[in-house]
């Protein structure tokens, strides 16, 4: 992780507003003055409860929702308001892994077709080179090359998420937005996917914006953490500092609500809350 050079991603005073249904001209802030930075090879965990604006912030960085105010720089290039055509080349540098592996893959296309698609644009590769790249990427995410000939419905949830990660990996990006990539998976599979993401980061020097509601996941994968509440960043810093010595009441509330590994202790806590 390189923290001394200029950041790979620099978000400054970003604001996203959504229209209020039935109220002409009225908007509400979904992201309200957010500033954050991510260095090369670094993971920034973005944590907060549902509705805090985490995914909206990620979608703004990806160009999926319009920005009302502020600035997004990727390696010094302003990408805040790029048109669709001008943004297309960014796909090689900026990728995403979504929460639900069941909905993020086209069931009508084989895995090989899905992974090959971004390779057909930009670099001029032969069919043999594309097939070799697809096979190599599948191996790197823990799948065999013959998975390329099968359809997403033939895989388990964890395997589908590996395919989704492979799709993000194929263009050799610099930054990957991970939007709750393990929350739809069983606990044992979650750990496998998290460790895979960490291994890939080491191999390729990837940077991650890791969006989650789970503070324990943040501890496991992140170098730094930003805590989001009602569209604002209320606290950010080194992950150990923030999770061990939180300064904001909301951060302290998130930490106190985090589950514990021992299921008996967790059941006891839930029982105590129910009784109270």
PDB file of C-alpha atoms in Angstrom:
ATOM      1  CA  UNK A   1       0.000   0.000   0.000  1.00  0.00           C
ATOM      2  CA  UNK A   2       1.395   3.362  -1.052  1.00  0.00           C
ATOM      3  CA  UNK A   3       0.150   6.104   1.252  1.00  0.00           C
ATOM      4  CA  UNK A   4       2.828   8.685   0.401  1.00  0.00           C
ATOM      5  CA  UNK A   5       1.941   9.400  -3.240  1.00  0.00           C
ATOM      6  CA  UNK A   6      -1.176  11.140  -4.541  1.00  0.00           C
ATOM      7  CA  UNK A   7      -4.366   9.122  -3.909  1.00  0.00           C
ATOM      8  CA  UNK A   8      -5.785   6.901  -6.612  1.00  0.00           C
ATOM      9  CA  UNK A   9      -9.314   8.073  -5.756  1.00  0.00           C
ATOM     10  CA  UNK A  10     -10.041  11.540  -4.390  1.00  0.00           C
ATOM     11  CA  UNK A  11     -13.658  12.433  -3.578  1.00  0.00           C
ATOM     12  CA  UNK A  12     -14.212  16.025  -2.452  1.00  0.00           C
ATOM     13  CA  UNK A  13     -17.394  17.520  -0.942  1.00  0.00           C
ATOM     14  CA  UNK A  14     -19.623  15.169  -2.953  1.00  0.00           C
ATOM     15  CA  UNK A  15     -23.372  15.677  -2.942  1.00  0.00           C
ATOM     16  CA  UNK A  16     -26.086  13.511  -4.488  1.00  0.00           C
ATOM     17  CA  UNK A  17     -29.745  14.469  -4.258  1.00  0.00           C
ATOM     18  CA  UNK A  18     -32.846  12.435  -5.087  1.00  0.00           C
ATOM     19  CA  UNK A  19     -36.245  13.804  -6.056  1.00  0.00           C
ATOM     20  CA  UNK A  20     -39.089  13.380  -3.567  1.00  0.00           C
ATOM     21  CA  UNK A  21     -41.959  11.445  -5.245  1.00  0.00           C
ATOM     22  CA  UNK A  22     -45.052  13.598  -5.623  1.00  0.00           C
ATOM     23  CA  UNK A  23     -43.252  16.769  -4.552  1.00  0.00           C
ATOM     24  CA  UNK A  24     -42.321  18.657  -7.714  1.00  0.00           C
ATOM     25  CA  UNK A  25     -38.875  20.182  -7.534  1.00  0.00           C
ATOM     26  CA  UNK A  26     -38.157  18.970  -4.014  1.00  0.00           C
ATOM     27  CA  UNK A  27     -35.055  16.852  -3.343  1.00  0.00           C
ATOM     28  CA  UNK A  28     -33.452  15.145  -0.375  1.00  0.00           C
ATOM     29  CA  UNK A  29     -29.704  14.648   0.128  1.00  0.00           C
ATOM     30  CA  UNK A  30     -28.567  11.013  -0.172  1.00  0.00           C
ATOM     31  CA  UNK A  31     -24.878  11.931  -0.038  1.00  0.00           C
ATOM     32  CA  UNK A  32     -24.209  15.183   1.758  1.00  0.00           C
ATOM     33  CA  UNK A  33     -20.735  16.696   1.465  1.00  0.00           C
ATOM     34  CA  UNK A  34     -18.627  13.513   1.533  1.00  0.00           C
ATOM     35  CA  UNK A  35     -14.861  13.665   1.145  1.00  0.00           C
ATOM     36  CA  UNK A  36     -12.569  10.623   1.146  1.00  0.00           C
ATOM     37  CA  UNK A  37      -9.392   9.280  -0.420  1.00  0.00           C
ATOM     38  CA  UNK A  38      -8.119   5.826  -1.355  1.00  0.00           C
ATOM     39  CA  UNK A  39      -4.447   5.125  -2.004  1.00  0.00           C
ATOM     40  CA  UNK A  40      -2.971   2.577  -4.385  1.00  0.00           C
ATOM     41  CA  UNK A  41      -3.193  -0.929  -2.966  1.00  0.00           C
ATOM     42  CA  UNK A  42      -5.390   0.294  -0.119  1.00  0.00           C
ATOM     43  CA  UNK A  43      -8.803  -0.798   1.115  1.00  0.00           C
ATOM     44  CA  UNK A  44     -11.127   1.821   2.525  1.00  0.00           C
ATOM     45  CA  UNK A  45     -14.036   0.242   4.368  1.00  0.00           C
ATOM     46  CA  UNK A  46     -17.239   2.282   4.101  1.00  0.00           C
ATOM     47  CA  UNK A  47     -19.553   1.198   6.881  1.00  0.00           C
ATOM     48  CA  UNK A  48     -23.007   2.258   8.021  1.00  0.00           C
ATOM     49  CA  UNK A  49     -26.555   1.023   8.431  1.00  0.00           C
ATOM     50  CA  UNK A  50     -28.997   0.501   5.575  1.00  0.00           C
ATOM     51  CA  UNK A  51     -30.069   3.837   4.094  1.00  0.00           C
ATOM     52  CA  UNK A  52     -26.961   5.696   5.218  1.00  0.00           C
ATOM     53  CA  UNK A  53     -25.949   6.505   1.638  1.00  0.00           C
ATOM     54  CA  UNK A  54     -23.097   4.014   1.222  1.00  0.00           C
ATOM     55  CA  UNK A  55     -24.283   2.402  -2.006  1.00  0.00           C
ATOM     56  CA  UNK A  56     -25.342   5.756  -3.435  1.00  0.00           C
ATOM     57  CA  UNK A  57     -21.813   7.040  -2.883  1.00  0.00           C
ATOM     58  CA  UNK A  58     -20.414   3.949  -4.603  1.00  0.00           C
ATOM     59  CA  UNK A  59     -22.822   4.397  -7.516  1.00  0.00           C
ATOM     60  CA  UNK A  60     -21.812   8.049  -7.862  1.00  0.00           C
ATOM     61  CA  UNK A  61     -18.164   7.018  -8.144  1.00  0.00           C
ATOM     62  CA  UNK A  62     -19.168   4.440 -10.765  1.00  0.00           C
ATOM     63  CA  UNK A  63     -21.170   7.038 -12.705  1.00  0.00           C
ATOM     64  CA  UNK A  64     -24.473   5.251 -12.108  1.00  0.00           C
ATOM     65  CA  UNK A  65     -26.172   8.222 -10.389  1.00  0.00           C
ATOM     66  CA  UNK A  66     -25.704  11.938 -11.179  1.00  0.00           C
ATOM     67  CA  UNK A  67     -23.653  14.150  -8.882  1.00  0.00           C
ATOM     68  CA  UNK A  68     -25.215  17.438  -7.764  1.00  0.00           C
ATOM     69  CA  UNK A  69     -22.038  19.005  -6.382  1.00  0.00           C
ATOM     70  CA  UNK A  70     -18.461  18.078  -5.626  1.00  0.00           C
ATOM     71  CA  UNK A  71     -15.664  16.300  -7.444  1.00  0.00           C
ATOM     72  CA  UNK A  72     -14.414  12.769  -8.110  1.00  0.00           C
ATOM     73  CA  UNK A  73     -10.829  12.334  -9.297  1.00  0.00           C
ATOM     74  CA  UNK A  74      -9.405   8.994 -10.433  1.00  0.00           C
ATOM     75  CA  UNK A  75      -5.611   9.196 -10.551  1.00  0.00           C
ATOM     76  CA  UNK A  76      -5.922  12.963 -10.979  1.00  0.00           C
ATOM     77  CA  UNK A  77      -8.528  12.791 -13.781  1.00  0.00           C
ATOM     78  CA  UNK A  78     -11.885  14.412 -13.120  1.00  0.00           C
ATOM     79  CA  UNK A  79     -14.530  11.730 -13.788  1.00  0.00           C
ATOM     80  CA  UNK A  80     -17.404  13.453 -11.975  1.00  0.00           C
ATOM     81  CA  UNK A  81     -19.616  14.201 -14.953  1.00  0.00           C
ATOM     82  CA  UNK A  82     -18.262  12.212 -17.869  1.00  0.00           C
ATOM     83  CA  UNK A  83     -20.701  11.261 -20.603  1.00  0.00           C
ATOM     84  CA  UNK A  84     -21.393   7.582 -21.275  1.00  0.00           C
ATOM     85  CA  UNK A  85     -19.066   7.526 -24.265  1.00  0.00           C
ATOM     86  CA  UNK A  86     -16.203   9.229 -22.442  1.00  0.00           C
ATOM     87  CA  UNK A  87     -16.712   7.046 -19.392  1.00  0.00           C
ATOM     88  CA  UNK A  88     -16.560   3.740 -21.274  1.00  0.00           C
ATOM     89  CA  UNK A  89     -12.734   3.527 -21.280  1.00  0.00           C
ATOM     90  CA  UNK A  90     -12.811   3.807 -17.463  1.00  0.00           C
ATOM     91  CA  UNK A  91     -14.141   0.235 -17.301  1.00  0.00           C
ATOM     92  CA  UNK A  92     -10.571  -0.988 -17.607  1.00  0.00           C
ATOM     93  CA  UNK A  93      -9.590   0.978 -14.500  1.00  0.00           C
ATOM     94  CA  UNK A  94     -12.732   1.031 -12.374  1.00  0.00           C
ATOM     95  CA  UNK A  95     -14.822  -2.080 -11.723  1.00  0.00           C
ATOM     96  CA  UNK A  96     -17.543  -3.243  -9.328  1.00  0.00           C
ATOM     97  CA  UNK A  97     -18.598  -6.403  -7.497  1.00  0.00           C
ATOM     98  CA  UNK A  98     -22.255  -6.255  -6.469  1.00  0.00           C
ATOM     99  CA  UNK A  99     -24.010  -7.768  -3.476  1.00  0.00           C
ATOM    100  CA  UNK A 100     -26.159 -10.393  -5.160  1.00  0.00           C
ATOM    101  CA  UNK A 101     -24.327 -12.926  -7.341  1.00  0.00           C
ATOM    102  CA  UNK A 102     -27.665 -14.313  -8.503  1.00  0.00           C
ATOM    103  CA  UNK A 103     -28.747 -11.076 -10.196  1.00  0.00           C
ATOM    104  CA  UNK A 104     -25.390  -9.659 -11.276  1.00  0.00           C
ATOM    105  CA  UNK A 105     -24.724 -12.320 -13.940  1.00  0.00           C
ATOM    106  CA  UNK A 106     -26.672 -12.831 -17.160  1.00  0.00           C
ATOM    107  CA  UNK A 107     -28.190 -16.340 -16.955  1.00  0.00           C
ATOM    108  CA  UNK A 108     -28.451 -16.554 -20.758  1.00  0.00           C
ATOM    109  CA  UNK A 109     -24.708 -16.235 -21.295  1.00  0.00           C
ATOM    110  CA  UNK A 110     -21.990 -18.713 -20.437  1.00  0.00           C
ATOM    111  CA  UNK A 111     -19.371 -17.698 -17.915  1.00  0.00           C
ATOM    112  CA  UNK A 112     -16.817 -17.569 -20.708  1.00  0.00           C
ATOM    113  CA  UNK A 113     -18.955 -15.184 -22.759  1.00  0.00           C
ATOM    114  CA  UNK A 114     -19.443 -12.913 -19.745  1.00  0.00           C
ATOM    115  CA  UNK A 115     -15.736 -12.775 -18.939  1.00  0.00           C
ATOM    116  CA  UNK A 116     -14.667 -12.368 -22.566  1.00  0.00           C
ATOM    117  CA  UNK A 117     -16.914  -9.387 -23.253  1.00  0.00           C
ATOM    118  CA  UNK A 118     -14.651  -6.635 -21.807  1.00  0.00           C
ATOM    119  CA  UNK A 119     -11.644  -8.158 -23.608  1.00  0.00           C
ATOM    120  CA  UNK A 120     -13.256  -7.667 -27.019  1.00  0.00           C
ATOM    121  CA  UNK A 121     -12.937  -3.910 -26.679  1.00  0.00           C
ATOM    122  CA  UNK A 122      -9.840  -1.794 -26.248  1.00  0.00           C
ATOM    123  CA  UNK A 123      -6.894  -4.133 -26.706  1.00  0.00           C
ATOM    124  CA  UNK A 124      -6.893  -6.146 -29.913  1.00  0.00           C
ATOM    125  CA  UNK A 125      -6.603  -9.708 -28.710  1.00  0.00           C
ATOM    126  CA  UNK A 126      -6.932 -12.858 -30.748  1.00  0.00           C
ATOM    127  CA  UNK A 127      -9.596 -15.405 -29.859  1.00  0.00           C
ATOM    128  CA  UNK A 128      -6.889 -17.698 -28.464  1.00  0.00           C
ATOM    129  CA  UNK A 129      -5.534 -14.894 -26.275  1.00  0.00           C
ATOM    130  CA  UNK A 130      -9.030 -14.102 -24.968  1.00  0.00           C
ATOM    131  CA  UNK A 131      -9.687 -17.757 -24.121  1.00  0.00           C
ATOM    132  CA  UNK A 132      -6.338 -18.001 -22.344  1.00  0.00           C
ATOM    133  CA  UNK A 133      -7.046 -14.837 -20.348  1.00  0.00           C
ATOM    134  CA  UNK A 134     -10.476 -16.125 -19.316  1.00  0.00           C
ATOM    135  CA  UNK A 135      -9.035 -19.492 -18.234  1.00  0.00           C
ATOM    136  CA  UNK A 136      -6.246 -17.817 -16.236  1.00  0.00           C
ATOM    137  CA  UNK A 137      -8.679 -15.482 -14.486  1.00  0.00           C
ATOM    138  CA  UNK A 138     -10.961 -18.372 -13.520  1.00  0.00           C
ATOM    139  CA  UNK A 139      -7.997 -20.173 -11.971  1.00  0.00           C
ATOM    140  CA  UNK A 140      -7.072 -17.069  -9.993  1.00  0.00           C
ATOM    141  CA  UNK A 141     -10.509 -16.939  -8.363  1.00  0.00           C
ATOM    142  CA  UNK A 142     -10.441 -20.634  -7.481  1.00  0.00           C
ATOM    143  CA  UNK A 143     -12.441 -22.100 -10.373  1.00  0.00           C
ATOM    144  CA  UNK A 144     -11.396 -24.488 -13.127  1.00  0.00           C
ATOM    145  CA  UNK A 145     -11.173 -23.309 -16.754  1.00  0.00           C
ATOM    146  CA  UNK A 146     -14.047 -25.588 -17.801  1.00  0.00           C
ATOM    147  CA  UNK A 147     -16.364 -23.287 -15.830  1.00  0.00           C
ATOM    148  CA  UNK A 148     -16.230 -21.036 -18.908  1.00  0.00           C
ATOM    149  CA  UNK A 149     -18.538 -23.438 -20.773  1.00  0.00           C
ATOM    150  CA  UNK A 150     -21.254 -23.468 -18.112  1.00  0.00           C
ATOM    151  CA  UNK A 151     -24.055 -21.071 -17.188  1.00  0.00           C
ATOM    152  CA  UNK A 152     -24.372 -19.088 -13.924  1.00  0.00           C
ATOM    153  CA  UNK A 153     -27.385 -21.158 -12.790  1.00  0.00           C
ATOM    154  CA  UNK A 154     -25.127 -24.219 -12.610  1.00  0.00           C
ATOM    155  CA  UNK A 155     -23.058 -22.742  -9.778  1.00  0.00           C
ATOM    156  CA  UNK A 156     -23.555 -22.160  -6.067  1.00  0.00           C
ATOM    157  CA  UNK A 157     -23.842 -18.663  -4.604  1.00  0.00           C
ATOM    158  CA  UNK A 158     -20.212 -18.592  -3.539  1.00  0.00           C
ATOM    159  CA  UNK A 159     -19.053 -19.806  -6.943  1.00  0.00           C
ATOM    160  CA  UNK A 160     -21.175 -17.159  -8.661  1.00  0.00           C
ATOM    161  CA  UNK A 161     -19.553 -14.472  -6.569  1.00  0.00           C
ATOM    162  CA  UNK A 162     -16.155 -15.821  -7.624  1.00  0.00           C
ATOM    163  CA  UNK A 163     -17.334 -15.473 -11.226  1.00  0.00           C
ATOM    164  CA  UNK A 164     -18.456 -11.900 -10.536  1.00  0.00           C
ATOM    165  CA  UNK A 165     -15.014 -11.165  -9.073  1.00  0.00           C
ATOM    166  CA  UNK A 166     -13.391 -12.737 -12.133  1.00  0.00           C
ATOM    167  CA  UNK A 167     -15.482 -10.489 -14.381  1.00  0.00           C
ATOM    168  CA  UNK A 168     -14.241  -7.446 -12.443  1.00  0.00           C
ATOM    169  CA  UNK A 169     -10.667  -8.725 -12.581  1.00  0.00           C
ATOM    170  CA  UNK A 170     -10.465  -9.430 -16.320  1.00  0.00           C
ATOM    171  CA  UNK A 171      -9.930  -5.795 -17.461  1.00  0.00           C
ATOM    172  CA  UNK A 172      -7.064  -5.476 -14.908  1.00  0.00           C
ATOM    173  CA  UNK A 173      -8.610  -2.547 -12.978  1.00  0.00           C
ATOM    174  CA  UNK A 174      -6.906  -0.271 -10.483  1.00  0.00           C
ATOM    175  CA  UNK A 175      -9.948   0.264  -8.234  1.00  0.00           C
ATOM    176  CA  UNK A 176     -12.814  -2.113  -7.445  1.00  0.00           C
ATOM    177  CA  UNK A 177     -15.969  -0.955  -5.676  1.00  0.00           C
ATOM    178  CA  UNK A 178     -17.162  -3.903  -3.576  1.00  0.00           C
ATOM    179  CA  UNK A 179     -20.794  -3.234  -2.635  1.00  0.00           C
ATOM    180  CA  UNK A 180     -21.723  -5.677   0.158  1.00  0.00           C
ATOM    181  CA  UNK A 181     -20.073  -8.525  -1.802  1.00  0.00           C
ATOM    182  CA  UNK A 182     -20.481 -11.136   0.947  1.00  0.00           C
ATOM    183  CA  UNK A 183     -23.736 -10.214   2.688  1.00  0.00           C
ATOM    184  CA  UNK A 184     -25.841 -12.625   0.572  1.00  0.00           C
ATOM    185  CA  UNK A 185     -23.566 -15.594   1.326  1.00  0.00           C
ATOM    186  CA  UNK A 186     -23.318 -18.140   4.128  1.00  0.00           C
ATOM    187  CA  UNK A 187     -20.792 -17.306   6.846  1.00  0.00           C
ATOM    188  CA  UNK A 188     -18.262 -19.965   5.828  1.00  0.00           C
ATOM    189  CA  UNK A 189     -18.441 -18.829   2.199  1.00  0.00           C
ATOM    190  CA  UNK A 190     -18.137 -15.183   3.252  1.00  0.00           C
ATOM    191  CA  UNK A 191     -14.748 -15.897   4.808  1.00  0.00           C
ATOM    192  CA  UNK A 192     -13.546 -17.623   1.631  1.00  0.00           C
ATOM    193  CA  UNK A 193     -14.587 -14.683  -0.563  1.00  0.00           C
ATOM    194  CA  UNK A 194     -13.020 -12.114   1.767  1.00  0.00           C
ATOM    195  CA  UNK A 195      -9.741 -14.022   1.797  1.00  0.00           C
ATOM    196  CA  UNK A 196      -9.873 -14.307  -1.993  1.00  0.00           C
ATOM    197  CA  UNK A 197     -10.256 -10.533  -2.307  1.00  0.00           C
ATOM    198  CA  UNK A 198      -7.283 -10.018  -0.004  1.00  0.00           C
ATOM    199  CA  UNK A 199      -5.156 -12.470  -2.021  1.00  0.00           C
ATOM    200  CA  UNK A 200      -6.062 -10.741  -5.284  1.00  0.00           C
ATOM    201  CA  UNK A 201      -5.195  -7.381  -3.785  1.00  0.00           C
ATOM    202  CA  UNK A 202      -1.728  -8.677  -2.934  1.00  0.00           C
ATOM    203  CA  UNK A 203      -1.259 -10.187  -6.398  1.00  0.00           C
ATOM    204  CA  UNK A 204      -2.397  -7.190  -8.430  1.00  0.00           C
ATOM    205  CA  UNK A 205      -2.006  -4.180  -6.141  1.00  0.00           C
ATOM    206  CA  UNK A 206      -5.750  -3.518  -6.283  1.00  0.00           C
ATOM    207  CA  UNK A 207      -7.464  -0.732  -4.386  1.00  0.00           C
ATOM    208  CA  UNK A 208     -10.893  -1.417  -2.887  1.00  0.00           C
ATOM    209  CA  UNK A 209     -13.779   0.723  -1.739  1.00  0.00           C
ATOM    210  CA  UNK A 210     -15.420  -1.917   0.442  1.00  0.00           C
ATOM    211  CA  UNK A 211     -19.035  -1.055   1.261  1.00  0.00           C
ATOM    212  CA  UNK A 212     -20.602  -2.998   4.120  1.00  0.00           C
ATOM    213  CA  UNK A 213     -22.811  -2.775   7.182  1.00  0.00           C
ATOM    214  CA  UNK A 214     -20.641  -5.310   9.033  1.00  0.00           C
ATOM    215  CA  UNK A 215     -17.977  -3.770  11.256  1.00  0.00           C
ATOM    216  CA  UNK A 216     -16.226  -7.138  11.674  1.00  0.00           C
ATOM    217  CA  UNK A 217     -15.814  -7.419   7.898  1.00  0.00           C
ATOM    218  CA  UNK A 218     -14.298  -3.925   7.910  1.00  0.00           C
ATOM    219  CA  UNK A 219     -11.774  -5.016  10.530  1.00  0.00           C
ATOM    220  CA  UNK A 220     -10.818  -8.038   8.445  1.00  0.00           C
ATOM    221  CA  UNK A 221     -10.269  -6.402   5.054  1.00  0.00           C
ATOM    222  CA  UNK A 222      -9.646  -2.680   5.525  1.00  0.00           C
ATOM    223  CA  UNK A 223      -6.627  -0.470   6.086  1.00  0.00           C
ATOM    224  CA  UNK A 224      -8.802   2.532   6.865  1.00  0.00           C
ATOM    225  CA  UNK A 225     -12.502   2.968   7.572  1.00  0.00           C
ATOM    226  CA  UNK A 226     -15.069   5.709   6.957  1.00  0.00           C
ATOM    227  CA  UNK A 227     -18.305   5.606   8.961  1.00  0.00           C
ATOM    228  CA  UNK A 228     -21.371   6.944   7.153  1.00  0.00           C
ATOM    229  CA  UNK A 229     -24.592   8.136   8.756  1.00  0.00           C
ATOM    230  CA  UNK A 230     -27.472   9.919   7.021  1.00  0.00           C
ATOM    231  CA  UNK A 231     -25.395  10.794   3.979  1.00  0.00           C
ATOM    232  CA  UNK A 232     -22.380  12.130   5.869  1.00  0.00           C
ATOM    233  CA  UNK A 233     -19.042  10.732   6.967  1.00  0.00           C
ATOM    234  CA  UNK A 234     -19.084  11.061  10.748  1.00  0.00           C
ATOM    235  CA  UNK A 235     -15.696   9.470  11.411  1.00  0.00           C
ATOM    236  CA  UNK A 236     -12.788   8.084   9.403  1.00  0.00           C
ATOM    237  CA  UNK A 237      -9.232   6.956  10.005  1.00  0.00           C
ATOM    238  CA  UNK A 238      -7.037   3.928  10.596  1.00  0.00           C
ATOM    239  CA  UNK A 239      -9.213   0.850  11.047  1.00  0.00           C
ATOM    240  CA  UNK A 240      -7.644  -0.172  14.358  1.00  0.00           C
ATOM    241  CA  UNK A 241      -7.942   3.331  15.781  1.00  0.00           C
ATOM    242  CA  UNK A 242     -11.558   3.841  14.738  1.00  0.00           C
ATOM    243  CA  UNK A 243     -12.808   0.387  15.758  1.00  0.00           C
ATOM    244  CA  UNK A 244     -10.901   0.307  19.050  1.00  0.00           C
ATOM    245  CA  UNK A 245     -11.284   3.952  20.109  1.00  0.00           C
ATOM    246  CA  UNK A 246     -14.300   5.398  18.273  1.00  0.00           C
ATOM    247  CA  UNK A 247     -14.942   9.092  18.820  1.00  0.00           C
ATOM    248  CA  UNK A 248     -18.431   9.401  17.320  1.00  0.00           C
ATOM    249  CA  UNK A 249     -21.538   8.088  19.146  1.00  0.00           C
ATOM    250  CA  UNK A 250     -22.842   6.457  15.967  1.00  0.00           C
ATOM    251  CA  UNK A 251     -19.593   4.525  15.504  1.00  0.00           C
ATOM    252  CA  UNK A 252     -19.800   3.363  19.115  1.00  0.00           C
ATOM    253  CA  UNK A 253     -23.382   2.198  18.516  1.00  0.00           C
ATOM    254  CA  UNK A 254     -22.316   0.196  15.444  1.00  0.00           C
ATOM    255  CA  UNK A 255     -19.537  -1.459  17.406  1.00  0.00           C
ATOM    256  CA  UNK A 256     -21.767  -2.354  20.346  1.00  0.00           C
ATOM    257  CA  UNK A 257     -24.305  -3.941  17.977  1.00  0.00           C
ATOM    258  CA  UNK A 258     -21.730  -6.072  16.163  1.00  0.00           C
ATOM    259  CA  UNK A 259     -22.269  -9.855  16.583  1.00  0.00           C
ATOM    260  CA  UNK A 260     -19.766 -11.938  18.516  1.00  0.00           C
ATOM    261  CA  UNK A 261     -18.238 -15.223  17.237  1.00  0.00           C
ATOM    262  CA  UNK A 262     -19.642 -17.368  20.050  1.00  0.00           C
ATOM    263  CA  UNK A 263     -23.239 -18.297  19.098  1.00  0.00           C
ATOM    264  CA  UNK A 264     -24.165 -18.923  22.744  1.00  0.00           C
ATOM    265  CA  UNK A 265     -23.001 -15.449  23.733  1.00  0.00           C
ATOM    266  CA  UNK A 266     -24.822 -13.946  20.756  1.00  0.00           C
ATOM    267  CA  UNK A 267     -28.028 -15.784  21.726  1.00  0.00           C
ATOM    268  CA  UNK A 268     -27.627 -14.551  25.308  1.00  0.00           C
ATOM    269  CA  UNK A 269     -27.280 -10.952  24.105  1.00  0.00           C
ATOM    270  CA  UNK A 270     -30.304 -11.246  21.836  1.00  0.00           C
ATOM    271  CA  UNK A 271     -32.305 -12.730  24.675  1.00  0.00           C
ATOM    272  CA  UNK A 272     -31.299  -9.895  26.968  1.00  0.00           C
ATOM    273  CA  UNK A 273     -32.348  -7.296  24.394  1.00  0.00           C
ATOM    274  CA  UNK A 274     -35.692  -9.053  23.856  1.00  0.00           C
ATOM    275  CA  UNK A 275     -36.336  -9.222  27.599  1.00  0.00           C
ATOM    276  CA  UNK A 276     -35.574  -5.545  28.003  1.00  0.00           C
TER     277      UNK A 276
END
